[in-house]
Every structure is written in structure tokens, then in C-alpha cells.
XYZ file of C-alpha atoms in Angstrom:
418
model
C 0.000 0.000 0.000
C 1.190 3.522 -0.792
C -0.397 4.818 2.440
C 0.411 1.887 4.689
C -0.951 -1.563 5.557
C -4.570 -1.529 6.780
C -4.889 -5.134 7.884
C -4.445 -6.568 11.341
C -3.907 -9.892 13.071
C -4.943 -10.857 16.581
C -3.368 -14.061 17.858
C -3.728 -15.605 21.305
C -1.571 -18.534 22.430
C -1.752 -20.611 25.596
C 1.274 -22.843 26.193
C 1.915 -25.362 28.965
C 5.163 -27.300 29.362
C 6.019 -29.764 32.101
C 9.319 -31.584 32.704
C 9.837 -34.258 35.355
C 12.695 -36.638 36.138
C 12.208 -39.783 38.213
C 14.781 -41.356 40.521
C 15.497 -44.069 37.940
C 16.522 -41.437 35.350
C 13.286 -41.512 33.355
C 12.498 -38.026 32.031
C 8.989 -36.996 31.067
C 8.212 -33.885 29.027
C 4.669 -32.799 28.191
C 3.785 -29.904 25.889
C 0.322 -28.476 25.192
C -0.190 -25.429 22.979
C -3.451 -23.841 21.847
C -3.551 -20.895 19.447
C -6.435 -18.932 17.964
C -6.053 -16.216 15.374
C -8.257 -13.656 13.671
C -6.804 -12.122 10.537
C -7.725 -9.619 7.847
C -6.830 -10.087 4.186
C -6.472 -7.956 1.070
C -8.180 -7.764 -2.297
C -6.178 -7.690 -5.522
C -6.092 -4.793 -7.963
C -5.852 -6.538 -11.347
C -5.236 -3.160 -12.988
C -2.177 -2.515 -10.867
C 0.701 -0.615 -12.428
C 3.239 -1.331 -9.672
C 3.904 -3.691 -6.793
C 2.945 -0.742 -4.557
C -0.721 -0.662 -5.654
C -1.265 -4.369 -6.379
C -3.139 -4.869 -3.103
C -6.269 -3.015 -1.976
C -8.038 -3.024 1.355
C -10.801 -5.585 1.950
C -13.438 -6.353 4.582
C -12.786 -10.111 4.262
C -11.387 -11.819 7.356
C -10.610 -15.305 8.572
C -10.017 -17.439 11.645
C -7.398 -20.072 12.459
C -7.225 -22.565 15.300
C -4.108 -24.612 16.000
C -3.619 -27.318 18.636
C -0.520 -29.291 19.565
C -0.024 -31.921 22.219
C 3.073 -34.065 22.763
C 4.461 -36.469 25.324
C 8.156 -37.431 25.348
C 9.727 -40.157 27.502
C 13.521 -40.479 27.563
C 16.137 -42.293 29.598
C 19.921 -42.396 29.653
C 21.281 -45.764 30.813
C 23.170 -45.991 34.102
C 26.474 -46.483 32.279
C 25.591 -43.435 30.045
C 26.331 -45.504 26.915
C 22.725 -45.859 25.698
C 19.859 -43.415 25.210
C 16.188 -44.180 24.549
C 13.428 -41.726 23.600
C 9.759 -42.212 22.710
C 7.646 -39.320 21.422
C 3.909 -39.110 20.711
C 2.589 -35.942 19.073
C -0.806 -34.804 17.785
C -1.463 -31.583 15.863
C -4.688 -30.075 14.508
C -5.232 -27.099 12.220
C -8.465 -25.386 11.145
C -8.802 -22.371 8.843
C -12.081 -20.550 8.104
C -11.806 -17.926 5.362
C -14.629 -15.492 4.619
C -17.074 -17.709 6.530
C -16.192 -20.941 4.686
C -13.964 -23.762 5.963
C -10.817 -23.751 3.831
C -8.622 -26.206 5.686
C -9.133 -28.787 8.414
C -6.246 -31.159 8.939
C -4.563 -33.178 11.651
C -1.394 -35.219 12.045
C -0.297 -37.937 14.454
C 3.364 -38.882 14.964
C 4.917 -41.773 16.898
C 8.736 -41.891 17.054
C 11.331 -44.033 18.809
C 14.995 -42.942 18.935
C 17.855 -45.129 20.183
C 21.474 -43.987 20.464
C 24.472 -46.087 21.512
C 28.170 -45.579 22.197
C 30.488 -48.016 20.390
C 33.084 -47.866 23.178
C 33.219 -47.920 26.972
C 32.841 -44.124 26.989
C 29.584 -42.242 27.489
C 27.603 -41.087 24.469
C 28.928 -37.539 24.893
C 32.599 -38.564 25.140
C 32.639 -41.617 22.840
C 34.634 -41.268 19.598
C 32.012 -43.353 17.755
C 28.239 -43.472 18.219
C 25.315 -44.904 16.293
C 21.613 -44.182 16.361
C 18.410 -45.474 14.811
C 14.992 -43.837 14.484
C 11.618 -45.477 13.795
C 8.679 -43.258 12.809
C 5.018 -43.817 12.042
C 2.834 -40.868 11.025
C -0.678 -40.241 9.749
C -1.984 -36.970 8.399
C -5.244 -36.123 6.702
C -7.266 -33.255 5.355
C -10.768 -33.665 6.738
C -12.201 -31.927 3.664
C -11.143 -35.018 1.713
C -10.576 -37.848 4.230
C -10.103 -40.407 1.448
C -6.677 -38.853 0.873
C -5.355 -39.814 4.319
C -1.571 -40.291 4.240
C 0.153 -43.024 6.210
C 3.929 -43.087 6.360
C 6.490 -45.321 8.012
C 10.190 -44.541 8.130
C 13.409 -45.889 9.574
C 16.688 -44.039 9.684
C 20.156 -44.730 11.010
C 23.218 -42.552 11.578
C 26.852 -43.144 12.526
C 29.209 -40.472 13.855
C 32.951 -40.786 14.437
C 35.512 -38.384 15.908
C 39.165 -38.968 14.973
C 42.173 -38.308 17.182
C 43.029 -35.153 15.218
C 39.506 -33.768 16.033
C 38.222 -34.495 12.522
C 34.624 -35.767 12.438
C 32.648 -37.955 10.043
C 28.869 -38.355 9.905
C 26.760 -40.618 7.694
C 23.029 -41.258 7.762
C 20.433 -43.005 5.623
C 16.620 -42.972 5.812
C 14.042 -45.255 4.206
C 10.453 -44.023 3.961
C 7.357 -45.829 2.710
C 3.842 -44.411 2.398
C 0.473 -45.197 0.900
C 0.367 -42.157 -1.445
C 3.880 -41.784 -2.846
C 6.613 -44.176 -3.894
C 9.123 -45.468 -1.350
C 12.277 -43.387 -1.074
C 15.795 -43.704 0.288
C 17.635 -40.520 1.219
C 21.093 -40.123 2.716
C 23.568 -37.572 3.991
C 27.324 -37.570 4.611
C 29.372 -34.834 6.275
C 33.110 -34.534 6.919
C 35.038 -31.991 8.969
C 38.721 -32.643 8.296
C 41.327 -30.914 10.434
C 44.050 -29.383 8.220
C 45.913 -27.383 10.844
C 45.297 -26.560 14.498
C 43.081 -23.647 13.448
C 41.731 -24.624 10.000
C 39.365 -27.370 8.893
C 37.900 -28.570 5.598
C 34.086 -28.874 5.480
C 32.320 -31.256 3.068
C 28.600 -32.042 3.010
C 26.645 -34.103 0.452
C 23.184 -35.628 0.524
C 19.728 -36.108 -0.955
C 16.211 -35.153 0.110
C 12.559 -35.636 -0.849
C 9.588 -33.304 -0.202
C 6.024 -34.512 -0.788
C 3.372 -32.162 -2.248
C 1.291 -30.207 0.259
C -2.483 -30.463 0.509
C -2.785 -27.017 -1.058
C -0.708 -28.123 -4.052
C -2.916 -31.198 -4.441
C -6.339 -29.601 -3.823
C -5.676 -25.969 -4.728
C -7.317 -22.850 -3.307
C -7.341 -19.061 -3.686
C -8.463 -19.586 -7.295
C -5.609 -22.034 -8.009
C -6.427 -25.493 -9.381
C -4.683 -28.297 -7.519
C -3.010 -31.298 -9.135
C -3.575 -34.782 -7.591
C -0.923 -36.256 -9.925
C 2.019 -34.260 -8.569
C 5.297 -36.055 -7.928
C 7.467 -35.353 -4.851
C 10.369 -32.946 -5.295
C 13.827 -34.560 -5.161
C 16.992 -32.703 -4.260
C 20.720 -33.456 -4.427
C 23.056 -31.136 -2.533
C 26.808 -30.664 -2.243
C 28.888 -28.133 -0.363
C 32.581 -27.650 0.390
C 34.399 -24.986 2.357
C 36.931 -23.951 4.959
C 36.543 -22.953 8.599
C 39.255 -20.980 10.382
C 39.603 -19.624 13.915
C 42.359 -17.649 15.577
C 44.591 -19.200 18.221
C 42.751 -17.474 21.085
C 39.379 -18.549 19.603
C 37.985 -14.989 19.594
C 37.540 -14.902 15.791
C 36.002 -17.473 13.461
C 35.628 -17.250 9.678
C 34.145 -19.725 7.232
C 33.594 -19.816 3.483
C 31.406 -22.470 1.869
C 30.508 -23.058 -1.793
C 27.302 -24.995 -2.406
C 25.107 -26.411 -5.153
C 21.617 -27.937 -5.077
C 19.976 -29.734 -7.998
C 16.193 -30.015 -7.719
C 14.083 -32.401 -9.816
C 10.286 -32.297 -10.194
C 10.117 -28.760 -8.780
C 6.487 -27.888 -8.008
C 5.502 -24.572 -9.610
C 2.393 -22.563 -10.488
C 1.351 -21.576 -14.005
C -0.305 -18.227 -13.332
C -1.669 -18.034 -16.858
C -3.809 -21.140 -16.325
C -3.887 -20.904 -12.492
C -2.677 -24.503 -12.199
C 0.083 -26.350 -10.346
C 2.549 -28.659 -12.080
C 5.935 -30.409 -11.845
C 8.652 -28.700 -13.867
C 10.428 -30.811 -16.487
C 14.196 -30.853 -16.062
C 16.363 -29.748 -13.166
C 16.369 -26.500 -11.197
C 19.672 -25.358 -9.722
C 20.804 -23.249 -6.789
C 24.495 -22.511 -6.384
C 26.558 -19.932 -4.626
C 28.911 -19.022 -1.804
C 28.287 -18.249 1.875
C 30.660 -16.327 4.149
C 30.307 -16.104 7.941
C 32.285 -14.042 10.443
C 32.209 -13.996 14.253
C 34.523 -11.933 16.450
C 34.761 -11.035 20.123
C 35.905 -7.418 19.874
C 36.175 -6.995 23.625
C 35.031 -8.720 26.782
C 31.599 -7.111 26.471
C 31.296 -6.589 22.688
C 30.967 -9.105 19.862
C 30.024 -8.873 16.205
C 28.842 -11.399 13.645
C 27.775 -11.377 10.044
C 27.074 -13.538 7.038
C 26.844 -12.948 3.313
C 25.296 -15.232 0.693
C 25.762 -14.979 -3.063
C 23.119 -17.101 -4.790
C 22.282 -17.978 -8.388
C 18.914 -19.769 -8.468
C 17.366 -20.810 -11.780
C 14.345 -22.796 -12.890
C 14.626 -25.796 -15.172
C 14.145 -23.504 -18.208
C 17.081 -21.301 -17.028
C 14.814 -18.417 -15.953
C 15.455 -16.639 -12.646
C 13.911 -18.355 -9.619
C 11.459 -16.094 -7.809
C 12.079 -14.835 -4.269
C 15.716 -15.927 -4.171
C 17.804 -12.734 -3.717
C 21.175 -12.748 -5.460
C 22.834 -11.016 -2.479
C 21.843 -11.422 1.178
C 23.774 -9.727 3.967
C 23.187 -9.879 7.734
C 25.141 -8.080 10.425
C 24.901 -8.105 14.221
C 26.560 -6.092 16.990
C 25.938 -7.027 20.637
C 26.984 -5.206 23.804
C 26.759 -6.734 27.280
C 26.458 -4.664 30.456
C 25.490 -4.842 34.107
C 26.510 -7.303 36.821
C 27.346 -10.719 35.373
C 26.315 -9.398 31.922
C 22.664 -9.279 33.007
C 21.838 -6.842 30.209
C 22.504 -6.834 26.482
C 21.849 -4.469 23.603
C 21.833 -5.903 20.087
C 21.813 -4.122 16.724
C 20.852 -6.282 13.749
C 20.664 -5.412 10.049
C 19.330 -7.402 7.107
C 19.990 -6.478 3.473
C 18.541 -7.960 0.292
C 19.690 -7.104 -3.239
C 18.597 -8.283 -6.692
C 15.484 -10.140 -5.620
C 12.931 -11.012 -8.329
C 9.275 -11.992 -8.272
C 6.467 -12.321 -10.804
C 4.809 -8.986 -11.648
C 1.044 -9.570 -11.606
C 0.281 -6.086 -12.889
C 1.317 -7.175 -16.401
C -0.551 -9.666 -18.572
C 2.218 -12.211 -19.015
C 3.252 -12.094 -15.323
C 6.932 -11.420 -16.085
C 9.720 -11.682 -13.532
C 10.581 -8.176 -12.324
C 13.099 -6.898 -9.799
C 11.922 -5.917 -6.317
C 13.472 -2.905 -4.549
C 16.736 -3.498 -2.699
C 16.502 -2.787 1.025
C 18.268 -2.760 4.368
C 16.289 -3.141 7.592
C 17.568 -2.244 11.063
C 16.350 -3.847 14.311
C 17.382 -3.085 17.898
C 16.751 -5.397 20.861
C 17.547 -4.867 24.523
C 17.230 -7.479 27.280
C 17.816 -7.345 31.009
C 17.686 -10.140 33.569
C 15.746 -8.591 36.454
C 16.084 -11.650 38.667
C 16.487 -15.409 38.406
C 14.056 -16.528 35.681
C 12.606 -13.015 35.111
C 13.697 -11.180 31.939
C 12.571 -7.880 30.403
C 12.903 -7.466 26.619
C 12.349 -4.324 24.522
C 12.484 -4.560 20.740
C 12.266 -2.048 17.889
C 11.968 -3.547 14.386
C 12.550 -1.753 11.080
C 13.380 1.420 12.990
C 13.973 3.392 9.776
C 10.461 2.424 8.562
C 11.736 1.175 5.195
C 9.468 -0.288 2.496
C 10.564 -3.925 2.567
C 9.338 -6.260 -0.175
C 10.321 -9.936 -0.236
C 7.139 -10.878 -2.173
C 5.631 -8.927 -5.049
C 2.914 -6.584 -3.739
C 3.218 -7.574 -0.080
C 5.056 -5.080 2.078
C 6.668 -6.327 5.280
C 5.636 -4.589 8.532
C 6.831 -1.026 9.055
C 8.333 0.385 12.218
C 7.113 -1.574 15.251
C 7.851 -1.806 18.965
C 7.501 -4.679 21.441
C 7.956 -5.059 25.193
C 7.956 -8.519 26.781
C 8.282 -9.698 30.365
C 9.212 -13.399 30.585
C 9.119 -15.531 33.721
C 10.530 -19.053 33.902
C 10.133 -21.392 36.870
């Protein structure tokens, strides 16, 4: 909006967490969370001439209700060489838009995790450990219960630490469901010590993401596609990590590449969802920097250069070419009870589809830098006061075509932990 966002959101959340430990070492954690939300939405100006007047105010509103309940039982063996964990979780989600039910779904998860040391050492100190995970999950959209998904999965992982502090990690996961073909994914990671202060980083693996209910059923005027295939990804990265002898500075540089098959996209001309033919690529370089300037001051930052393209070599939407984040934190008060943090986020050369033009071309969004300031102070044991100012320069921030991020905003929170 040229004159500011007119919508609002009211969200209420009630959260209860309980943690108990018995004399025999059995730990019990229970989590219950209930959230309700009322939200306003916008209309679309199909005669828009810019991303700034694409949206218009609307009287349409909606309601969301979210519920989560989980119970986790865990136990570390007396010799600290074995760990067992069982988790049961249930989630529900309901969305009513403009008086009509748009989504009603739930998911149930049962998971067992076992970890074991391969030596006489504890799991934490052992040079080699192994773990296995068994999962069973069911999720369904109550608007079409015939499409209930049932999935079973088993995964295993081995980790080893060498005498020169190098580490090796390898994991594999097998998943079988009633809606999509069985898949095997894996991941391997190596951190190889080169010198006392420098290490080589290598990471390679695969992944699979199933279509969402929205992509299958559609909504918002978009036609879903029940014949969608899961997205498949292959990733590779390699880099160096270096720290100074006194450990007050750490720098890393990592080059990466992802190759995505069956990317799920939307054809805005026909308002339909489809799998792209060919392979989409994402490649680039990431730099990170952390330094303790003084006892009470530290800085950190990261920069990502990214080239993301669709299978037809066009620019991938909402993937900025340059992303830069910077943080400066100052500690004060007795025992560093207080802190003041300055954080900036910059985005350059970000593209999205321009819906003000007939062919929906990919156009460049404005570059921006946002500035946030956060202050915290520990008033007493378990009682913390937080004051936060976001986007203090009130910049127009666009990560999505036509949708401006919130302007200048202020928050004050008082948190108590028992």
C-alpha cells in the first residue's frame, strides 16, 4: 500500500510445558499449545501498475485454530552408553476464510529414537556413536478424508571423531507411504582438520519433499493437481573454517550447489500447479564471520551470493542474489545481566512475478536494508525484560511482489521461567 498496511492480526496462544525426572533417570516432558487467530486479508487490484498498488483493502477476514499436544519419555542408561526416547505428538489445524472452511487437517506422529556408544565411553565422550529412528505418522485433510496419508520410516546414523579432532557423519533414511513411492535418502558430512586452526568442510546428501495439501487440492483460485510427484533434491557443499589461536575470531567460506528435480511450480496463466520438467539449480557461496571485539562486545555477520534458476534457465522467484546480515551485541550490568543488540538485514537483486502485467513477467523488487534493535535485562532469576524495535527506519521492505513487510514496530515482553 502507498499509504500503509490496513490489515491486522490478533493471535492468542496458551502454552503449557512440564518436565519431570524420576529417581530411575526416566524423564517426562509434556507440551500443550493452543492458538487462535483472527486475521484480515487484502483484495487484488488486477489493474495494478506497480507492486505498490497491487493490493487493496478488503473487509474479508478469517479465523485459524491450531492445537498441539506431545508427550516425550527419555532415559539415559546408568552407564551413560545408551539413550532411549519415545515421542507421541498430535497436531490439529483449522482455517475458516470469509465464513467458509478452507482447511481442516490433523497429524499424528509416533517416534522411537535409540542412540548407543560403540566404546566404553559415554555417548557424549565416545569417539564413535550410532543411532536409529523409527517413525510412524498419519496426516489427513478432513475436507477429503479419502486422501489420508500413512507413512512409516526408519533411519540410522553413525558419527565418528578422529584423534586429530576431525569428524565424520553418515546417515540413511528409508520411507514408505500409501500415497507416494518409497524413497531412500542419505547424507554424509566430513570436517577434516588441516591445521590446528583450519578445517575442511564437506557435506553431500539427498532429500525428498512430498506435495502439500494445497498443491494437491488448490485454493485461492488455483487449481490443484492430484498427480504431482514429490520434489527430489541433491546437494553438495565444500568450504573452509578458520579460527584464531585465542578462539575470539572465526571465519568460514562455503561453496554450495543444489539440484532439484520435479520442482512444483504454479502456471499463473492457467492458475494450475505442475511439476517442472528438467532440473532446477541453486548454487553460490556463503561467508560467515564472528569476532569477540572486547570482553563485552561481539560482532557477527554472514553474506550469501546465490544464483537460483528454474529448469528452463529463468530466474527463480524470491531468491535474492545477495543477502547480507550483520549483528553487533553489547553486554552490560553485573554478570552481563543486560545486552543491547543491533541487527541489520539487506537484500539485493530479488525477483518476483509482476502480476500487474498480462504475461506475469519476472521483475526486480526494490533493494533494502532493515535495522532492528533489541535490549534485554535479567531482572532476577528466571525473570527477563525485553524491549524490541523492528525496522526502525520504517523502510518499504518487499520480499514478495505486492506484499510489504511490517513497518516500524515496537515490542515489550516480560518473561518468567520457573
